[in-house]
PDB file of C-alpha atoms in Angstrom:
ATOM      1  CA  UNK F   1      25.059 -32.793 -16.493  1.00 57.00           C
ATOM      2  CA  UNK F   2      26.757 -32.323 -20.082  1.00 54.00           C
ATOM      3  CA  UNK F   3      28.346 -29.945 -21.328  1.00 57.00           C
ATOM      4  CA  UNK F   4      30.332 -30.015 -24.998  1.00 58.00           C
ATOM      5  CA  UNK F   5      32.618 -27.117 -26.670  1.00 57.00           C
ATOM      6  CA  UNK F   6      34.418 -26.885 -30.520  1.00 51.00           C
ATOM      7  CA  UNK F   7      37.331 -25.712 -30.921  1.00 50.00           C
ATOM      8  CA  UNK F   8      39.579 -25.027 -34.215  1.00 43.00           C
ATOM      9  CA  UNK F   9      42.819 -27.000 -34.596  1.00 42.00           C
ATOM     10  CA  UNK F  10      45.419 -24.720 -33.485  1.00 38.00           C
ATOM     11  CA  UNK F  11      48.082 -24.416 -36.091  1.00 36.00           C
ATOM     12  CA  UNK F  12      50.868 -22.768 -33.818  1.00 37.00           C
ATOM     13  CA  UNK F  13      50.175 -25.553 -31.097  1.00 42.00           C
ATOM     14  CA  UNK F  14      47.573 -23.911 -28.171  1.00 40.00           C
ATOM     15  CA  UNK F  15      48.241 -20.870 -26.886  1.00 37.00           C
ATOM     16  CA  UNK F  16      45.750 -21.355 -24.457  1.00 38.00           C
ATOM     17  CA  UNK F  17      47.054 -23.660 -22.137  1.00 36.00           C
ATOM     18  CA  UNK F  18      48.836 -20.807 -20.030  1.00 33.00           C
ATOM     19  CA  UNK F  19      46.455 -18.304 -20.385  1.00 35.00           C
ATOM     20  CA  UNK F  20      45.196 -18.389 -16.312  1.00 36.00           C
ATOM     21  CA  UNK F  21      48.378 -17.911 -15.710  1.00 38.00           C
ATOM     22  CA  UNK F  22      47.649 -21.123 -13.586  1.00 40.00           C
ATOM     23  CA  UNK F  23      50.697 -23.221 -14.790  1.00 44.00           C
ATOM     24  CA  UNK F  24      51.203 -26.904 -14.606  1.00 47.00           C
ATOM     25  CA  UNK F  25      53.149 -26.453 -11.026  1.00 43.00           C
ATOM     26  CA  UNK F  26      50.658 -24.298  -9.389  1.00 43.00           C
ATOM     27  CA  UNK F  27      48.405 -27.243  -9.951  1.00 46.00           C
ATOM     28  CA  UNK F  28      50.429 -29.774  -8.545  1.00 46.00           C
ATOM     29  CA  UNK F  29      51.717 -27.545  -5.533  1.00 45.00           C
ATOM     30  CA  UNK F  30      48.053 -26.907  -5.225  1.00 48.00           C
ATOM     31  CA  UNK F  31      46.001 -30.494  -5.574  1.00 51.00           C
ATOM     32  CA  UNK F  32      48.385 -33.076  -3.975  1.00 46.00           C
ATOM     33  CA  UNK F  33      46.321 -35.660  -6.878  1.00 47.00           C
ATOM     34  CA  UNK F  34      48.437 -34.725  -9.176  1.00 46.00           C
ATOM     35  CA  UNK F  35      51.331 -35.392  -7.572  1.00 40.00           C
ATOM     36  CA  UNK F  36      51.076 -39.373  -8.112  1.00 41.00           C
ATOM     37  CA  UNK F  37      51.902 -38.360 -11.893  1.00 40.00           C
ATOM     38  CA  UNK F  38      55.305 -39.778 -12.560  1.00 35.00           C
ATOM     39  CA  UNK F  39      56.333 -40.167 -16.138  1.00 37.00           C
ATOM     40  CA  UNK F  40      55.899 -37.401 -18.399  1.00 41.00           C
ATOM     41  CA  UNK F  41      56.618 -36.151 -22.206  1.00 42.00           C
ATOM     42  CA  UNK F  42      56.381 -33.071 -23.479  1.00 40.00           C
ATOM     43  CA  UNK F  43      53.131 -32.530 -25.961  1.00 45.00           C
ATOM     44  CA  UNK F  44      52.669 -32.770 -28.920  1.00 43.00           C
ATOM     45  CA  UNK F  45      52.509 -28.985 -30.156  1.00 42.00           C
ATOM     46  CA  UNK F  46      55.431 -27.703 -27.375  1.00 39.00           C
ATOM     47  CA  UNK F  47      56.132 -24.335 -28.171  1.00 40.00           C
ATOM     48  CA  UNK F  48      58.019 -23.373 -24.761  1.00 40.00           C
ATOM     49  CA  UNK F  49      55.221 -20.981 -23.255  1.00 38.00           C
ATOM     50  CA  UNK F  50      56.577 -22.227 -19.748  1.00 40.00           C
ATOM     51  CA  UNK F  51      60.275 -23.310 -19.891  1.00 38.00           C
ATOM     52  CA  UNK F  52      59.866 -24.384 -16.783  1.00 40.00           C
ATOM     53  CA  UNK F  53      56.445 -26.960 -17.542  1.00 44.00           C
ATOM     54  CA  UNK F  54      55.951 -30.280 -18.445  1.00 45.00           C
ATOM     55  CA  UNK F  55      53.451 -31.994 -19.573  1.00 47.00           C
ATOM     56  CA  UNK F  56      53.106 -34.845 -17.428  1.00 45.00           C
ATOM     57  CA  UNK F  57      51.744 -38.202 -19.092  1.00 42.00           C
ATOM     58  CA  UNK F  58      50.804 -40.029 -16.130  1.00 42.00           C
ATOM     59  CA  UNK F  59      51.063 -44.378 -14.880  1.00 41.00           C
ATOM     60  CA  UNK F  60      47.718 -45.549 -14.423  1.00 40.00           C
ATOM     61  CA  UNK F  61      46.226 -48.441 -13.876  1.00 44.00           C
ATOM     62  CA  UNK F  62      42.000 -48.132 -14.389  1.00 49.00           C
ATOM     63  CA  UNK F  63      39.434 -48.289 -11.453  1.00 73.00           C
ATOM     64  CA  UNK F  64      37.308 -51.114 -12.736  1.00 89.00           C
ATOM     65  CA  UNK F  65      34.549 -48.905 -12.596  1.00 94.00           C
ATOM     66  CA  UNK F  66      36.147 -46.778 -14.918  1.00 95.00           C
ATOM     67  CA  UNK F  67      36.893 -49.306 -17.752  1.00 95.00           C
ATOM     68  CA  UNK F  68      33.458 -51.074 -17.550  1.00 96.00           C
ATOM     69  CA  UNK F  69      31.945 -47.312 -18.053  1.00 97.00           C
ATOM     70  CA  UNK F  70      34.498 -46.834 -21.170  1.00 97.00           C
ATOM     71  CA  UNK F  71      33.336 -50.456 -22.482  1.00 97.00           C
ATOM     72  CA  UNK F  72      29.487 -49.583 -21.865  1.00 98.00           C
ATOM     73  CA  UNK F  73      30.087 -46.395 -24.185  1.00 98.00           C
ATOM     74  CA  UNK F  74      31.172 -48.307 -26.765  1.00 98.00           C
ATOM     75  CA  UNK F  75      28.716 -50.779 -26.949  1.00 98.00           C
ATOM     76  CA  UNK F  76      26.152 -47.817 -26.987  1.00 98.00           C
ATOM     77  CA  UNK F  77      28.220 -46.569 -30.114  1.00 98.00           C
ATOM     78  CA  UNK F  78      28.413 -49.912 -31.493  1.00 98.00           C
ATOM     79  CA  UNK F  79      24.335 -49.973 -31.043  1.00 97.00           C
ATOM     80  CA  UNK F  80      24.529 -46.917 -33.615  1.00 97.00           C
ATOM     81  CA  UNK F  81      26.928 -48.068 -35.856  1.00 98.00           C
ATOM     82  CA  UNK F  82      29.409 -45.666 -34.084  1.00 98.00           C
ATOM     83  CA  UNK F  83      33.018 -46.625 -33.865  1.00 98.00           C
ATOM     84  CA  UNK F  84      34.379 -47.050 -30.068  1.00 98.00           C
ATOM     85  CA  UNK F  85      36.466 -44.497 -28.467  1.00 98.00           C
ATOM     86  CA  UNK F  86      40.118 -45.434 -27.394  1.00 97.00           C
ATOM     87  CA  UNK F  87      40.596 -45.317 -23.178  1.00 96.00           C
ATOM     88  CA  UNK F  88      42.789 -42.758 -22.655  1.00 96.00           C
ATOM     89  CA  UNK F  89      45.285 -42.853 -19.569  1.00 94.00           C
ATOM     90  CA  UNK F  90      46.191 -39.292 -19.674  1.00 96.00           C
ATOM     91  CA  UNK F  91      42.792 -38.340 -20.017  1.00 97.00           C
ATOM     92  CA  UNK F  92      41.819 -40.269 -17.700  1.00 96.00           C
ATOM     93  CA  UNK F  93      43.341 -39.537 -14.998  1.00 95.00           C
ATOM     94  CA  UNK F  94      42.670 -35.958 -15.865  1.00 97.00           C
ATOM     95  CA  UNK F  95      38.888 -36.757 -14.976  1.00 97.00           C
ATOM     96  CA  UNK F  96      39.790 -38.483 -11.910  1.00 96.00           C
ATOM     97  CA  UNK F  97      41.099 -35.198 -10.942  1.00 97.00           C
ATOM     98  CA  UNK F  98      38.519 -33.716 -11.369  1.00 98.00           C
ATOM     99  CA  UNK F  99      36.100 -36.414  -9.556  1.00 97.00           C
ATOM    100  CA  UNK F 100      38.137 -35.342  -6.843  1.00 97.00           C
ATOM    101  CA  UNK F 101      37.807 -31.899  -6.843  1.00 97.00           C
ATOM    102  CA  UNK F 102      34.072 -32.457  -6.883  1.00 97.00           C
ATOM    103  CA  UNK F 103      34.162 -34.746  -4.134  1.00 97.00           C
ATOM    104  CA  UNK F 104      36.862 -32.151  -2.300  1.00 96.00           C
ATOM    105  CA  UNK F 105      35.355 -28.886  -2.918  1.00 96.00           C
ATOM    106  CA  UNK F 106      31.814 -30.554  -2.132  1.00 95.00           C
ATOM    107  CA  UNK F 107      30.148 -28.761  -5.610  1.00 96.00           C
ATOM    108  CA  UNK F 108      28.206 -30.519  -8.426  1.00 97.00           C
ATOM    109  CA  UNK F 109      28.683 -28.532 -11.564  1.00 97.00           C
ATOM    110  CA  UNK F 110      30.758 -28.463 -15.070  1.00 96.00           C
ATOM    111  CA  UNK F 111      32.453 -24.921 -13.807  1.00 96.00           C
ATOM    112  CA  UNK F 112      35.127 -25.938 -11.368  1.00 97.00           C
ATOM    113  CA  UNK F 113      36.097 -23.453  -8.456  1.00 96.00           C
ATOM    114  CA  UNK F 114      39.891 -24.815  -8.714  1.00 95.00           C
ATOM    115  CA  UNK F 115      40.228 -25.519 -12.971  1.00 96.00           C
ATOM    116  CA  UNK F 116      37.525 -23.515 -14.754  1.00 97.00           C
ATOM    117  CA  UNK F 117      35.342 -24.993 -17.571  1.00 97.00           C
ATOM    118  CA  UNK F 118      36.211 -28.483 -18.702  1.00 97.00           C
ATOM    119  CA  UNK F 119      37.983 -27.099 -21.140  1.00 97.00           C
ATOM    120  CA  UNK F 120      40.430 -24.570 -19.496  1.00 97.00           C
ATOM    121  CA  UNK F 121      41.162 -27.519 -17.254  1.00 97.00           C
ATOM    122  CA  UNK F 122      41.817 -29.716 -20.339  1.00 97.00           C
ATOM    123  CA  UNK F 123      44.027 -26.872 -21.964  1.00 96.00           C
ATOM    124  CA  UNK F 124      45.654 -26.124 -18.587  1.00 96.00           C
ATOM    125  CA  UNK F 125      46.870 -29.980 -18.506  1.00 96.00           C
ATOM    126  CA  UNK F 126      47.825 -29.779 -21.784  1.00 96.00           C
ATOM    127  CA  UNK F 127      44.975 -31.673 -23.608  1.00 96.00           C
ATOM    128  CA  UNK F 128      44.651 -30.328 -27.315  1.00 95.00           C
ATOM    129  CA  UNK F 129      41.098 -30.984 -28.930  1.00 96.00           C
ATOM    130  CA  UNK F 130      39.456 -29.757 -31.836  1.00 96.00           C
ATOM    131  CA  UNK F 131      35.836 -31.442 -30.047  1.00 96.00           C
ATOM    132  CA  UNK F 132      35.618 -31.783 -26.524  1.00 97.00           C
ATOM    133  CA  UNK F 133      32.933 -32.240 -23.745  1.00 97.00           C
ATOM    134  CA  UNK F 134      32.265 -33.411 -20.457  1.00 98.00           C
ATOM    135  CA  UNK F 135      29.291 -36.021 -18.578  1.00 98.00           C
ATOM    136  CA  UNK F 136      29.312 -36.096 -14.518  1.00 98.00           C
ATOM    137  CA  UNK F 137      27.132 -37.749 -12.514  1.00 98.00           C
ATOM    138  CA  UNK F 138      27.129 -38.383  -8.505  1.00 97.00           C
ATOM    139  CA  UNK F 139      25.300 -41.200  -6.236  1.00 96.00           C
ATOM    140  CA  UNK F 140      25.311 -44.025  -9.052  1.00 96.00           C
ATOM    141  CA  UNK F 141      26.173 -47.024  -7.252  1.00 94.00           C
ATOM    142  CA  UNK F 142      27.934 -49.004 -10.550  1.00 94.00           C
ATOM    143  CA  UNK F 143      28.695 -48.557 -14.250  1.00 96.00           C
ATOM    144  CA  UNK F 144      25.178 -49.719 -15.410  1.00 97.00           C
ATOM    145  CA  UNK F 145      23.658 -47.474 -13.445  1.00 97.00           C
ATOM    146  CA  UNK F 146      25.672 -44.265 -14.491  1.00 98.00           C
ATOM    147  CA  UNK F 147      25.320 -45.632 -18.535  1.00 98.00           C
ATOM    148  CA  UNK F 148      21.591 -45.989 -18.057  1.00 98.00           C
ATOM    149  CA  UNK F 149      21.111 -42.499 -16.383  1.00 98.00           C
ATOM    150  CA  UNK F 150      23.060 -40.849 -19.128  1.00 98.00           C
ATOM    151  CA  UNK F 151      21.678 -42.768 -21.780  1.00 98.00           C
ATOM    152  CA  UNK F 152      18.034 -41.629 -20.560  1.00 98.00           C
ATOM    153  CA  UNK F 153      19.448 -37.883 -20.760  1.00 97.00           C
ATOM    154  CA  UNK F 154      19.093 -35.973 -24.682  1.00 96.00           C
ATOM    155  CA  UNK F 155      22.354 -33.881 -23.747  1.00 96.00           C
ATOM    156  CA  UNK F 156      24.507 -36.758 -22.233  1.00 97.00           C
ATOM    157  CA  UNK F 157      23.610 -39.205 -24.890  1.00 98.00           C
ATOM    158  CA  UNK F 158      24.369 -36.948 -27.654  1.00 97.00           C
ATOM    159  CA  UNK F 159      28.139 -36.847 -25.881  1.00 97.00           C
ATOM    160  CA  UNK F 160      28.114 -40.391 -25.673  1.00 98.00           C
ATOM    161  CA  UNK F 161      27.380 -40.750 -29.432  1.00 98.00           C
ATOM    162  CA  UNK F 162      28.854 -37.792 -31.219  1.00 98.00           C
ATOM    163  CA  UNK F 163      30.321 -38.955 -34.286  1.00 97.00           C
ATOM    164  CA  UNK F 164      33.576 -36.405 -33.882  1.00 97.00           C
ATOM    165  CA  UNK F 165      35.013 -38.324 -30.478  1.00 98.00           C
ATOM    166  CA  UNK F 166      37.917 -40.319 -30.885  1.00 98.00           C
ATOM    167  CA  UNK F 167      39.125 -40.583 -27.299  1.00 98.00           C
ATOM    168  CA  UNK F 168      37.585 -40.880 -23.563  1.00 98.00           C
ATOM    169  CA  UNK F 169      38.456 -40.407 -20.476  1.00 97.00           C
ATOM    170  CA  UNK F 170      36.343 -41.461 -17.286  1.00 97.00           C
ATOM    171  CA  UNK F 171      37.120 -40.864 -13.806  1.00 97.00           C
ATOM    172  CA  UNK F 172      35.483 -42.091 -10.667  1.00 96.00           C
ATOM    173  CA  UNK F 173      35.904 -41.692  -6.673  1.00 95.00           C
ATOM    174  CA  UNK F 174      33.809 -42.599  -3.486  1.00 93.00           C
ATOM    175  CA  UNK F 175      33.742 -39.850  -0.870  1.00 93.00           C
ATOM    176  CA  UNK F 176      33.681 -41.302   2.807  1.00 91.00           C
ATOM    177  CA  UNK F 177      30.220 -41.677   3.186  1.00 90.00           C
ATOM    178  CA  UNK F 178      30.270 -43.833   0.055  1.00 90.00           C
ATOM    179  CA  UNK F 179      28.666 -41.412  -2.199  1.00 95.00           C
ATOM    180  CA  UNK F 180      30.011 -41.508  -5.944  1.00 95.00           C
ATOM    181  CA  UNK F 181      31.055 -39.130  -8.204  1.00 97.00           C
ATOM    182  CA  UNK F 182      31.006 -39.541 -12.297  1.00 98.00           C
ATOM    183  CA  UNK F 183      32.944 -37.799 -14.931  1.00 98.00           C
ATOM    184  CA  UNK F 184      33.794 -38.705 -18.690  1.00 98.00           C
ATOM    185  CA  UNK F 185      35.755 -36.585 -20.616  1.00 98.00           C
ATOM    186  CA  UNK F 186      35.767 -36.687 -24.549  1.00 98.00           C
ATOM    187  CA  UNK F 187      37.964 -35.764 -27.220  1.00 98.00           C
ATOM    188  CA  UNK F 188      38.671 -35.449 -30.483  1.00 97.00           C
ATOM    189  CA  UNK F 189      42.056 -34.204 -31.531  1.00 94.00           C
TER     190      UNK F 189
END
């Protein structure tokens, strides 16, 4: 599935990243994931919505999986004369998060029951985007596999190689039984 969403540059910083009234603690008292986050920074447009927030930039070292997906992108950019898209940690491990809540909550769709769209969950961790969308994909047994599968879909492929993207994010997890779940996140600030 794809999904993708534009969004004007907010000029006051983005008052939308509060709006569920969902703040950046409820999440982590809620989803022990995010509790692994341990270095943070305040963003970039901080205009003290939530005193009490931060922004938490998180210490990650990639799943494998997840870089060899980031460096099949770009080569499919490359193909099309596309520049490549900078890995992202922050965003990242944002869509390892949410690989997890698919594989938790046991549903396969862009609308999550715990963040929203994509993009409320991008706002509500404090990811600012003027272009943003979202790929998953479950059951693909390695990074070729996931690539080719997207690359044979119109919608994902046009995600893959939109010219506004700067930045991705990919996330992957195994549930018990082995099966895999997908998700790239892209951005353009």
């Amino acid at each position: 599935m794809k999904i993708a969403r534009y969004n004007k540059p907010f000029k006051q910083g983005n008052p939308y990243a509060y709006r569920s009234g969902m703040g950046l603690f409820s999440n982590v008292q809620r989803n022990p994931e995010v509790r692994r986050i341990r270095q943070f920074e305040r963003p970039k447009y901080w205009r003290g919505w939530e005193e009490s927030a931060e922004i938490f930039k998180p210490v990650v070292q990639y799943d494998d999986f997840e870089s060899q997906v980031a460096a099949l992108v770009n080569q499919e950019r490359a193909k099309e004369g596309l520049p490549g898209l900078q890995l992202d940690s922050y965003i990242s491990e944002v869509a390892r998060i949410k690989a997890q809540d698919l594989r938790d909550r046991r549903y396969f769709n862009h609308q999550s029951p715990t963040y929203g769209s994509p993009f409320e969950m991008m706002e509500t961790f404090g990811i600012n985007y003027s272009y943003a969308g979202e790929n998953i994909a479950k059951g693909q047994k390695s990074p070729q596999v996931v690539m080719d599968g997207w690359m044979g879909s119109p919608g994902h492929k046009d995600n893959i190689l939109n010219k506004h993207y700067k930045e991705i994010g990919v996330g992957f997890v195994k549930d018990t039984g082995d099966t895999t779940y997908w998700v790239q996140l892209f951005v353009a600030r």
